[in-house]
Coordinates of C-alpha atoms in Angstrom, one line a residue:
M748 CA -164.3 -243.0 65.2
R749 CA -166.7 -244.4 62.6
F750 CA -168.0 -241.9 59.9
D751 CA -171.2 -242.2 58.0
D752 CA -170.8 -243.1 54.3
M753 CA -172.7 -240.0 53.2
L754 CA -170.6 -237.7 55.4
A755 CA -167.6 -239.4 54.2
T756 CA -168.6 -238.7 50.6
V757 CA -169.1 -235.1 51.2
L758 CA -165.6 -234.9 52.9
A759 CA -163.9 -236.8 50.3
H760 CA -164.3 -234.0 47.6
P761 CA -161.3 -231.7 47.5
I762 CA -161.9 -228.6 49.7
R763 CA -159.3 -226.1 48.8
D764 CA -161.0 -222.8 48.7
S765 CA -164.0 -220.8 50.2
A766 CA -166.3 -221.7 47.3
A767 CA -165.7 -225.4 47.9
R768 CA -166.4 -224.9 51.6
A769 CA -169.6 -223.1 51.0
A770 CA -170.8 -225.9 48.7
A771 CA -169.8 -228.6 51.3
W772 CA -171.6 -226.5 54.0
R773 CA -174.9 -226.6 52.0
Q774 CA -174.6 -230.4 51.4
L775 CA -174.0 -231.0 55.1
V776 CA -177.0 -228.9 56.1
D777 CA -179.0 -230.7 53.6
L778 CA -178.1 -234.2 55.1
I779 CA -178.8 -233.1 58.6
A780 CA -182.1 -231.6 57.6
Q781 CA -183.1 -234.9 55.8
R782 CA -182.1 -236.8 59.1
R783 CA -179.6 -238.8 57.1
L784 CA -177.2 -238.6 60.0
D785 CA -179.6 -239.3 62.9
H786 CA -178.4 -242.8 63.3
A787 CA -174.8 -242.0 63.6
A788 CA -174.0 -239.5 66.6
D789 CA -170.4 -239.4 65.9
S790 CA -171.0 -238.4 62.3
R791 CA -173.4 -235.8 63.4
D792 CA -171.0 -234.3 65.9
V793 CA -168.4 -234.2 63.1
A794 CA -170.9 -232.6 60.7
Y795 CA -171.6 -229.7 63.1
Q796 CA -168.1 -229.2 63.8
M797 CA -167.3 -228.7 60.0
L798 CA -170.4 -226.4 59.7
R799 CA -169.1 -224.0 62.3
E800 CA -165.7 -224.2 60.7
W801 CA -167.0 -223.4 57.3
R802 CA -169.7 -220.8 58.2
A803 CA -167.5 -217.8 57.7
D804 CA -166.9 -218.9 54.1
V805 CA -170.6 -218.9 53.2
P806 CA -172.2 -215.5 52.3
V807 CA -174.8 -214.2 54.8
D808 CA -177.5 -214.0 52.0
Q809 CA -176.9 -217.8 51.2
R810 CA -177.0 -218.7 54.8
R811 CA -180.2 -216.8 55.3
G812 CA -181.7 -218.4 52.1
V813 CA -181.0 -221.9 53.5
G814 CA -182.4 -221.1 56.8
A815 CA -185.6 -219.8 55.3
S816 CA -185.8 -222.9 53.1
L817 CA -185.6 -225.1 56.1
A818 CA -188.5 -223.3 57.8
R819 CA -190.8 -225.0 55.2
H820 CA -190.1 -228.4 56.7
T821 CA -189.5 -229.6 60.2
P822 CA -185.8 -229.7 60.6
P823 CA -184.1 -231.3 63.7
A824 CA -184.1 -229.1 66.7
D825 CA -180.2 -229.1 66.9
L826 CA -180.0 -227.6 63.3
V827 CA -182.4 -224.8 64.5
A828 CA -180.1 -224.2 67.4
Y829 CA -177.2 -224.1 65.1
F830 CA -178.8 -221.3 62.8
A831 CA -179.9 -219.5 66.1
E832 CA -176.1 -219.1 66.7
D833 CA -175.9 -216.9 63.7
G834 CA -176.7 -213.2 63.4
A835 CA -180.2 -212.1 63.6
A836 CA -180.4 -211.4 59.9
V837 CA -179.7 -215.1 59.1
A838 CA -181.7 -216.6 62.1
A839 CA -184.8 -214.4 61.8
P840 CA -186.5 -216.3 58.7
L841 CA -186.1 -219.7 60.4
I842 CA -187.0 -218.8 64.0
A843 CA -190.0 -216.8 62.9
T844 CA -191.7 -219.6 61.0
V845 CA -190.3 -222.9 61.7
S846 CA -192.7 -225.6 63.5
L847 CA -191.4 -227.5 66.3
A848 CA -192.9 -229.5 69.1
D849 CA -193.1 -228.0 72.6
D850 CA -190.4 -230.2 73.9
A851 CA -188.0 -229.1 71.2
W852 CA -188.7 -225.5 72.0
L853 CA -188.4 -225.9 75.7
E854 CA -185.0 -227.6 75.1
L855 CA -183.8 -224.8 72.7
I856 CA -185.0 -221.7 74.7
P857 CA -182.3 -221.9 77.4
L858 CA -179.7 -222.3 74.7
F859 CA -180.8 -219.5 72.5
S860 CA -179.1 -216.1 72.8
P861 CA -181.2 -213.2 73.9
T862 CA -181.4 -212.0 70.3
A863 CA -182.8 -215.4 69.2
R864 CA -185.3 -215.4 72.1
G865 CA -186.3 -211.9 71.0
L866 CA -187.0 -213.1 67.5
L867 CA -189.1 -216.0 68.9
R868 CA -191.2 -213.6 71.0
H869 CA -192.7 -212.0 67.8
R870 CA -194.5 -215.2 67.1
R871 CA -198.2 -215.4 67.9
D872 CA -198.7 -219.2 67.2
L873 CA -196.7 -220.5 70.3
T874 CA -198.3 -222.5 72.9
P875 CA -198.7 -221.3 76.5
A876 CA -195.8 -223.5 77.7
V877 CA -193.4 -222.1 75.2
T878 CA -194.7 -218.5 76.0
R879 CA -194.1 -219.0 79.7
A880 CA -190.6 -220.3 79.1
L881 CA -189.8 -217.2 77.1
A882 CA -191.2 -215.0 79.9
S883 CA -189.0 -216.5 82.4
F884 CA -186.0 -215.0 80.5
G885 CA -187.6 -211.6 80.1
S886 CA -185.7 -209.6 82.8
A887 CA -182.4 -210.8 81.5
D888 CA -183.0 -210.6 77.9
F889 CA -184.4 -206.9 78.2
T890 CA -181.4 -205.4 79.9
I891 CA -177.9 -206.5 79.6
A892 CA -176.1 -208.9 77.1
A893 CA -174.8 -212.4 78.3
P894 CA -171.4 -212.6 79.9
E895 CA -168.2 -213.1 78.2
T896 CA -167.5 -216.9 78.0
E897 CA -164.2 -218.6 78.3
T898 CA -163.9 -218.6 74.4
G899 CA -164.0 -214.9 74.6
S900 CA -167.4 -214.3 73.0
E901 CA -170.3 -212.4 74.2
T902 CA -173.6 -210.7 72.9
P903 CA -172.9 -206.9 72.7
V904 CA -175.2 -204.0 73.7
A905 CA -174.7 -200.4 73.5
A906 CA -170.9 -200.4 74.4
V907 CA -168.9 -203.3 72.8
P908 CA -165.6 -204.5 74.2
E909 CA -162.6 -204.6 72.1
D910 CA -162.3 -208.4 71.7
I911 CA -165.8 -208.9 70.4
P912 CA -165.9 -211.7 67.9
P913 CA -167.7 -211.8 64.5
A914 CA -171.4 -212.7 64.7
D915 CA -170.6 -216.1 62.7
S916 CA -168.5 -217.4 65.6
T917 CA -170.9 -216.6 68.4
P918 CA -171.7 -219.9 70.3
L919 CA -174.9 -220.9 72.1
H920 CA -175.3 -219.1 75.5
H921 CA -175.7 -220.9 78.7
P922 CA -177.8 -219.6 81.6
P923 CA -175.8 -217.1 83.6
R924 CA -175.0 -217.3 87.2
I925 CA -176.3 -215.0 89.9
A926 CA -172.8 -213.7 90.6
D927 CA -172.2 -212.9 86.9
L928 CA -175.5 -211.1 86.7
V929 CA -174.6 -208.8 89.6
A930 CA -171.2 -208.1 88.2
R931 CA -172.7 -207.1 85.0
I932 CA -175.3 -204.9 86.4
E933 CA -172.6 -202.9 88.2
A934 CA -170.3 -202.7 85.2
F935 CA -173.4 -201.7 83.2
R936 CA -174.2 -198.8 85.6
R937 CA -170.6 -197.7 85.9
D938 CA -169.7 -197.6 82.2
R939 CA -172.8 -196.8 80.5
V940 CA -172.7 -193.5 78.3
P941 CA -175.8 -191.4 78.8
F942 CA -178.2 -191.7 75.9
A943 CA -177.9 -189.0 73.3
A944 CA -180.9 -189.0 71.1
P945 CA -180.9 -187.6 67.5
P946 CA -182.6 -184.2 66.9
A947 CA -186.5 -184.4 67.5
P948 CA -188.6 -184.2 64.5
V949 CA -190.4 -181.1 63.4
G950 CA -193.4 -180.7 65.7
G951 CA -191.9 -181.3 69.1
T952 CA -191.6 -184.4 71.3
Q953 CA -194.2 -187.0 71.9
S954 CA -194.9 -189.3 74.8
G955 CA -196.8 -192.6 75.8
D956 CA -197.2 -195.0 72.8
E957 CA -196.4 -192.2 70.3
A958 CA -192.6 -192.2 70.8
F959 CA -189.9 -194.4 72.4
R960 CA -186.0 -194.8 72.3
F961 CA -183.9 -197.8 71.6
E962 CA -180.4 -198.9 71.0
T963 CA -178.7 -201.6 68.8
A964 CA -175.7 -203.7 69.2
W965 CA -172.8 -203.7 66.7
D966 CA -174.6 -206.2 64.4
G967 CA -177.8 -204.0 64.1
S968 CA -180.0 -206.0 66.5
I969 CA -182.1 -204.0 69.0
V970 CA -181.0 -204.8 72.5
W971 CA -182.5 -202.0 74.6
S972 CA -185.6 -199.8 74.5
D973 CA -187.6 -197.6 76.9
A974 CA -190.8 -198.6 75.5
A975 CA -193.3 -200.1 78.0
Q976 CA -194.0 -203.2 75.7
R977 CA -190.5 -203.7 74.5
G978 CA -190.8 -207.3 73.8
A979 CA -192.2 -206.5 70.5
I980 CA -189.1 -204.7 69.5
I981 CA -186.1 -206.4 71.2
G982 CA -184.3 -208.6 68.5
L983 CA -185.5 -206.6 65.5
S984 CA -182.4 -205.7 63.3
L985 CA -181.4 -202.6 61.2
A986 CA -179.0 -204.6 59.3
A987 CA -181.3 -205.7 56.5
A988 CA -184.3 -204.4 54.9
A989 CA -187.5 -206.3 55.5
E990 CA -188.7 -208.5 52.7
S991 CA -192.3 -207.4 53.4
R992 CA -194.1 -204.2 54.7
E993 CA -195.4 -206.3 57.7
H994 CA -192.3 -206.3 60.0
G995 CA -189.0 -204.7 59.9
V996 CA -187.1 -201.4 58.6
D997 CA -186.8 -200.1 55.0
G998 CA -183.9 -199.9 52.8
H999 CA -183.1 -196.4 54.1
A1000 CA -182.1 -197.5 57.5
A1001 CA -180.5 -200.7 56.3
G1002 CA -178.4 -198.8 53.8
A1003 CA -177.4 -196.2 56.5
F1004 CA -176.4 -199.0 58.8
R1005 CA -174.1 -200.5 56.2
R1006 CA -172.3 -197.2 55.8
R1007 CA -172.4 -196.5 59.6
A1008 CA -174.1 -193.2 58.7
P1009 CA -176.9 -191.2 60.5
F1010 CA -180.4 -191.6 59.2
R1011 CA -183.7 -189.7 59.7
D1012 CA -187.3 -190.5 59.3
A1013 CA -186.8 -194.2 58.0
R1014 CA -189.7 -196.6 58.2
L1015 CA -190.1 -199.3 60.8
T1016 CA -193.1 -201.5 60.9
I1017 CA -193.9 -203.7 64.0
G1018 CA -196.2 -206.7 63.6
G1019 CA -198.7 -208.0 65.9
A1020 CA -201.6 -206.5 67.8
G1021 CA -199.8 -204.8 70.7
A1022 CA -199.3 -201.2 71.6
L1023 CA -196.3 -200.9 69.5
S1024 CA -197.7 -202.6 66.5
G1025 CA -198.0 -200.6 63.2
A1026 CA -195.8 -197.9 61.4
W1027 CA -193.1 -195.7 62.9
R1028 CA -190.6 -193.3 61.8
I1029 CA -187.2 -193.8 63.2
S1030 CA -184.1 -191.7 63.4
G1031 CA -180.6 -192.7 64.5
V1032 CA -176.9 -191.9 64.9
P1033 CA -174.0 -194.2 65.0
F1034 CA -171.8 -194.5 68.2
F1035 CA -168.1 -195.6 68.3
D1036 CA -165.9 -196.4 71.1
S1037 CA -164.0 -193.4 72.2
G1038 CA -160.8 -195.5 72.9
N1039 CA -160.4 -197.6 69.8
G1040 CA -162.7 -196.0 67.4
R1041 CA -164.7 -199.4 67.0
F1042 CA -168.4 -199.2 65.9
T1043 CA -170.6 -200.0 68.9
G1044 CA -174.2 -199.7 67.6
Y1045 CA -176.9 -197.1 67.1
R1046 CA -179.0 -195.0 69.3
C1047 CA -182.3 -194.1 67.8
T1048 CA -185.7 -192.5 68.6
A1049 CA -189.0 -193.7 67.1
R1050 CA -192.3 -191.8 66.6
R1051 CA -195.5 -192.4 65.0
P1052 CA -195.7 -191.0 61.4
R1053 CA -197.6 -187.9 60.7
V1054 CA -201.0 -187.9 58.8
D1055 CA -199.2 -186.7 55.6
E1056 CA -196.7 -189.5 55.9
Q1057 CA -199.2 -192.3 55.9
A1058 CA -198.8 -194.6 52.9
E1059 CA -202.5 -195.4 53.0
P1060 CA -204.8 -193.0 51.2
A1061 CA -206.9 -190.8 53.4
S1062 CA -210.4 -192.1 54.2
T1063 CA -212.0 -188.8 52.7
G1064 CA -210.5 -189.3 49.2
L1065 CA -207.5 -188.1 47.4
Y1066 CA -205.7 -185.3 49.3
G1067 CA -208.7 -184.3 51.3
S1068 CA -211.4 -184.5 48.4
N1069 CA -214.4 -186.7 48.4
M1070 CA -213.5 -188.2 45.0
P1071 CA -211.8 -191.5 44.8
A1072 CA -208.5 -191.7 42.7
E1073 CA -210.0 -193.8 40.0
S1074 CA -212.9 -191.3 39.5
L1075 CA -210.5 -188.5 39.5
R1076 CA -208.4 -190.0 36.8
Q1077 CA -211.4 -190.4 34.6
L1078 CA -212.2 -186.8 35.2
V1079 CA -208.8 -185.8 34.2
H1080 CA -209.0 -187.7 31.0
E1081 CA -212.3 -186.0 30.0
I1082 CA -210.9 -182.5 30.9
R1083 CA -207.6 -183.1 29.1
T1084 CA -209.2 -183.9 25.6
P1085 CA -211.1 -180.6 25.2
L1086 CA -208.2 -178.6 26.9
G1087 CA -205.9 -180.1 24.2
A1088 CA -208.2 -178.8 21.5
I1089 CA -208.2 -175.4 23.0
I1090 CA -204.4 -175.3 23.1
G1091 CA -204.2 -176.5 19.5
F1092 CA -206.5 -173.9 18.1
A1093 CA -204.9 -171.2 20.2
E1094 CA -201.5 -172.1 18.8
M1095 CA -202.9 -172.1 15.2
I1096 CA -204.1 -168.6 15.6
D1097 CA -201.2 -167.3 17.4
R1098 CA -198.8 -168.6 14.7
Q1099 CA -201.1 -167.8 11.8
I1100 CA -201.0 -171.3 10.5
L1101 CA -204.3 -170.9 8.9
G1102 CA -203.6 -167.5 7.4
P1103 CA -203.0 -163.9 8.6
A1104 CA -204.7 -162.9 11.8
A1105 CA -205.2 -159.4 13.2
A1106 CA -203.0 -158.5 16.3
D1107 CA -205.9 -158.2 18.7
Y1108 CA -206.8 -161.9 17.8
R1109 CA -203.2 -163.0 18.0
S1110 CA -202.9 -161.3 21.5
R1111 CA -206.0 -162.9 22.8
A1112 CA -205.1 -166.3 21.4
A1113 CA -201.7 -166.0 23.2
A1114 CA -203.4 -165.1 26.5
I1115 CA -205.8 -168.1 26.1
L1116 CA -202.9 -170.4 25.3
A1117 CA -200.9 -169.3 28.4
E1118 CA -204.0 -169.9 30.6
A1119 CA -204.7 -173.2 29.0
Q1120 CA -201.2 -174.5 29.4
R1121 CA -201.2 -173.5 33.0
L1122 CA -204.5 -175.3 33.5
L1123 CA -203.0 -178.3 31.7
G1124 CA -200.3 -178.4 34.3
A1125 CA -202.8 -178.6 37.0
V1126 CA -204.6 -181.4 35.3
D1127 CA -201.3 -183.2 34.9
D1128 CA -200.7 -182.7 38.7
L1129 CA -204.1 -184.2 39.4
D1130 CA -203.5 -187.1 37.1
T1131 CA -200.0 -187.7 38.9
A1132 CA -201.6 -187.5 42.3
A1133 CA -204.2 -189.9 41.4
K1134 CA -201.6 -192.5 40.0
L1135 CA -199.5 -192.2 43.1
D1136 CA -202.6 -192.7 45.2
A1137 CA -203.3 -195.9 43.2
R1138 CA -199.6 -196.9 43.1
A1139 CA -199.9 -196.9 39.2
L1140 CA -197.5 -194.1 38.4
P1141 CA -194.7 -195.4 36.0
L1142 CA -191.2 -194.6 37.3
E1143 CA -188.2 -195.1 35.1
P1144 CA -185.2 -194.3 37.2
R1145 CA -182.4 -192.6 35.2
R1146 CA -179.5 -190.4 35.9
V1147 CA -180.6 -186.8 35.8
D1148 CA -178.2 -183.9 35.9
G1149 CA -179.9 -182.0 38.8
A1150 CA -177.6 -178.9 38.3
A1151 CA -178.5 -178.5 34.6
L1152 CA -182.1 -178.9 35.3
L1153 CA -182.2 -176.4 38.2
R1154 CA -180.2 -173.8 35.9
D1155 CA -182.8 -174.3 33.1
L1156 CA -185.8 -174.0 35.3
C1157 CA -184.4 -170.8 37.1
G1158 CA -183.7 -169.5 33.6
D1159 CA -187.3 -170.1 32.5
M1160 CA -188.6 -168.4 35.7
A1161 CA -186.1 -165.4 35.6
P1162 CA -188.4 -163.0 33.5
L1163 CA -191.3 -163.7 36.0
A1164 CA -188.9 -163.0 39.0
Q1165 CA -187.5 -159.9 37.3
E1166 CA -191.0 -158.6 36.4
R1167 CA -191.9 -158.7 40.2
A1168 CA -188.5 -157.6 41.4
I1169 CA -187.8 -160.8 43.1
H1170 CA -184.1 -161.8 43.4
L1171 CA -183.8 -165.5 42.5
A1172 CA -180.3 -166.5 43.7
P1173 CA -179.4 -170.2 42.8
Q1174 CA -176.4 -171.5 44.4
I1175 CA -175.2 -174.8 42.8
A1176 CA -172.2 -176.6 44.0
D1177 CA -169.6 -177.8 41.5
D1178 CA -169.1 -181.5 40.4
L1179 CA -172.2 -182.7 41.8
P1180 CA -173.2 -186.4 41.3
A1181 CA -176.4 -187.3 39.1
I1182 CA -179.7 -187.8 40.7
E1183 CA -180.9 -191.4 40.2
A1184 CA -184.6 -190.9 39.8
D1185 CA -187.5 -190.7 37.4
P1186 CA -186.6 -187.6 35.2
V1187 CA -190.2 -186.4 35.0
S1188 CA -190.7 -186.6 38.6
V1189 CA -187.6 -184.7 39.4
E1190 CA -188.6 -181.9 37.0
R1191 CA -192.1 -181.7 38.4
M1192 CA -190.7 -181.5 42.0
F1193 CA -188.1 -178.8 41.3
S1194 CA -190.6 -176.8 39.1
R1195 CA -193.5 -176.9 41.7
L1196 CA -191.2 -175.9 44.6
L1197 CA -189.7 -173.0 42.5
S1198 CA -193.0 -171.7 41.1
S1199 CA -194.7 -171.8 44.6
S1200 CA -191.9 -169.9 46.2
I1201 CA -191.7 -167.3 43.5
G1202 CA -195.4 -166.8 43.3
L1203 CA -195.5 -166.2 47.1
A1204 CA -192.6 -163.9 47.2
S1205 CA -193.2 -160.2 47.8
E1206 CA -191.7 -157.4 45.6
G1207 CA -187.9 -157.0 46.3
E1208 CA -187.8 -160.2 48.4
N1209 CA -184.8 -162.7 48.1
V1210 CA -185.6 -166.3 47.4
P1211 CA -182.5 -168.4 48.2
V1212 CA -182.1 -171.6 46.3
T1213 CA -179.2 -174.2 46.8
L1214 CA -178.3 -177.6 45.4
D1215 CA -175.5 -179.4 47.1
V1216 CA -174.5 -182.9 48.4
D1217 CA -176.3 -183.9 51.6
P1218 CA -173.9 -183.3 54.5
L1219 CA -175.2 -186.3 56.3
D1220 CA -174.9 -188.8 53.3
P1221 CA -172.6 -188.0 50.5
H1222 CA -174.6 -190.4 48.2
R1223 CA -177.6 -188.1 48.2
L1224 CA -178.3 -184.5 47.0
R1225 CA -180.1 -181.8 49.0
F1226 CA -182.2 -179.2 47.3
E1227 CA -183.2 -176.2 49.6
I1228 CA -185.5 -173.3 48.8
G1229 CA -186.3 -170.5 51.4
R1230 CA -189.7 -169.9 52.7
T1231 CA -191.1 -166.6 51.9
R1232 CA -192.6 -163.9 54.2
A1233 CA -196.0 -164.8 53.1
I1234 CA -195.9 -168.2 54.8
A1235 CA -193.5 -167.3 57.7
G1236 CA -194.8 -168.8 60.9
R1237 CA -197.2 -171.3 59.4
D1238 CA -196.8 -174.7 60.9
E1239 CA -196.3 -177.9 58.7
R1240 CA -199.9 -179.0 59.3
A1241 CA -201.4 -175.9 57.9
L1242 CA -199.0 -175.7 54.9
L1243 CA -200.0 -179.3 54.0
D1244 CA -203.6 -178.6 54.1
P1245 CA -204.8 -179.6 50.5
G1246 CA -207.0 -176.4 50.5
Y1247 CA -204.3 -174.1 51.8
S1248 CA -203.4 -171.2 49.7
P1249 CA -202.2 -167.9 51.4
D1250 CA -204.3 -164.8 50.6
G1251 CA -206.5 -166.5 47.9
D1252 CA -205.1 -166.3 44.3
W1253 CA -201.6 -165.1 43.6
P1254 CA -199.6 -164.8 40.4
E1255 CA -198.1 -168.0 39.1
A1256 CA -199.2 -170.0 42.1
P1257 CA -200.3 -173.6 41.7
V1258 CA -203.7 -173.8 40.5
L1259 CA -204.6 -176.2 43.1
G1260 CA -203.1 -174.6 46.1
L1261 CA -199.8 -174.5 47.9
G1262 CA -201.1 -177.5 50.2
F1263 CA -201.8 -179.7 47.2
A1264 CA -198.4 -178.8 45.4
L1265 CA -196.3 -179.6 48.7
R1266 CA -198.2 -182.9 49.1
L1267 CA -197.6 -183.7 45.6
V1268 CA -193.8 -183.0 46.0
R1269 CA -193.6 -185.0 49.2
N1270 CA -195.4 -188.1 47.7
L1271 CA -193.3 -188.0 44.6
A1272 CA -190.2 -187.8 46.7
D1273 CA -191.2 -190.8 48.7
A1274 CA -192.0 -192.7 45.4
V1275 CA -188.5 -192.2 44.0
G1276 CA -186.6 -192.7 47.2
G1277 CA -186.3 -189.3 48.6
R1278 CA -188.1 -187.1 51.0
L1279 CA -189.4 -183.6 51.5
S1280 CA -188.8 -181.9 54.9
I1281 CA -190.5 -178.7 55.9
E1282 CA -188.3 -176.7 58.2
E1283 CA -188.8 -173.4 59.8
D1284 CA -187.2 -171.2 57.2
R1285 CA -186.9 -173.6 54.1
F1286 CA -188.2 -176.5 52.0
V1287 CA -185.6 -179.3 51.8
L1288 CA -185.9 -181.9 49.1
N1289 CA -183.5 -184.8 49.6
L1290 CA -183.0 -187.0 46.5
P1291 CA -180.8 -190.2 46.0
G1292 CA -177.6 -190.2 44.0
P1293 CA -176.6 -193.3 42.0
A1294 CA -174.8 -195.0 45.0
A1295 CA -177.7 -194.5 47.3
S1296 CA -180.3 -195.8 44.8
A1297 CA -178.1 -199.0 44.1
A1298 CA -177.8 -199.6 47.9
G1299 CA -181.5 -199.2 48.4
I1300 CA -182.3 -201.7 45.8
E1301 CA -179.7 -204.1 47.0
E1302 CA -181.0 -204.0 50.6
Q1303 CA -184.6 -204.4 49.4
R1304 CA -183.6 -207.6 47.5

């Protein structure tokens, strides 16, 4: 066998450890991409053999990065086929953007796995010939995975056999025989576990293009869906966060997948212009083989986001007003200046800084000071909401002692609660991890929920408050506060109405109304990586701990 000189040069270097094999892997990919081995078929075969042997030594992010860099050029078709053998997270950047001639695509499509063909279906720049070739594999790709080959590899679906190999060693698939398809269909019907969907989100179930179900394989790629136009979602992966907001899942879903944990209301964006395109909220639970405990994949539901969950600002202005966010920020600035002067003069009179003052004057100055400070809090809320709307709110994530913060806030509000005979009962778990978020935002969320609940409570009513670790994710904290009788039976849409405030004015209520306060808390929670859920009997604020925040940042990278 005659080797190419360049290949011999690469192989001549000592390759003793995984780092050396990863470096040699990158060099071989570069030689093939530059077509330096096209004239020597034997050398090219040896190069691909070494690439497959060394692939497990190359980290996934490096393989993904090399594949993405190849997409900017026109690599050989067999190199595209090699990357298509890899997992969806590695193959997606190359398959989604590389430019090949129709003859090359027609040669590759039968060799691609169902996941790779699913990734290719998302493209909108394919010629009719390539589109027809993909459509010919539709019935097989959208139902059951390819059969087990002689080497013991297969593409898994909802139930994964015990001898499933790593994604890195999955070879190219060949067209299945009719007898194999019949046997697979019978086995699929016999062994399939009934779908168990996660709990439906608040507000009931939906139908049509507003909701669908789907399942993933063990590697996170979506292999089944009951959506009518499921071609838009087959092949997407939960394993990695999308690099852009145009297509894929967010860090919440990717982090949960990495920990094999349940998740709820994560974001999914589907590109294109079909019925499934746009934003979705997905919830999922992991499933494991009952015999050996191996992870088999996720079973999920998807729904369209509610109006209050939309990232885009409402067409009517900030929180239902007719005033754009920038105009509101200017108004806030003009109000804050004279309000600061009023607070300053009231403090000077109350503290007798300019000289002795009569008790009546001091009493009135104290009342003015209290009302002005309350109004200043509302102005700050408006400013925060406007900055959130314009994506201009500065956030500095730090470790916040949530237990200490909640104790301080409950202590500050205890006199008001005692005056109205309200029983404020905080229950704070021991040894809680810190909250990893912007300290000012966390304090604002806690205080707005507490003040709203205390202000709405009737005389003698109990207001339960708890802070504990989220039972579904030990890396996140869960702050709960009970809904009072004044808002019992109100649905979520009514509570989130920006103008909603039960029974008009009430003591210590947010100046801008309960609906504004809840929307502000929800948007702040989204900004810091948390979420606010409105349940039938309580408000639940979920916030990230240090581990969850680090995982989200890593996935987003």
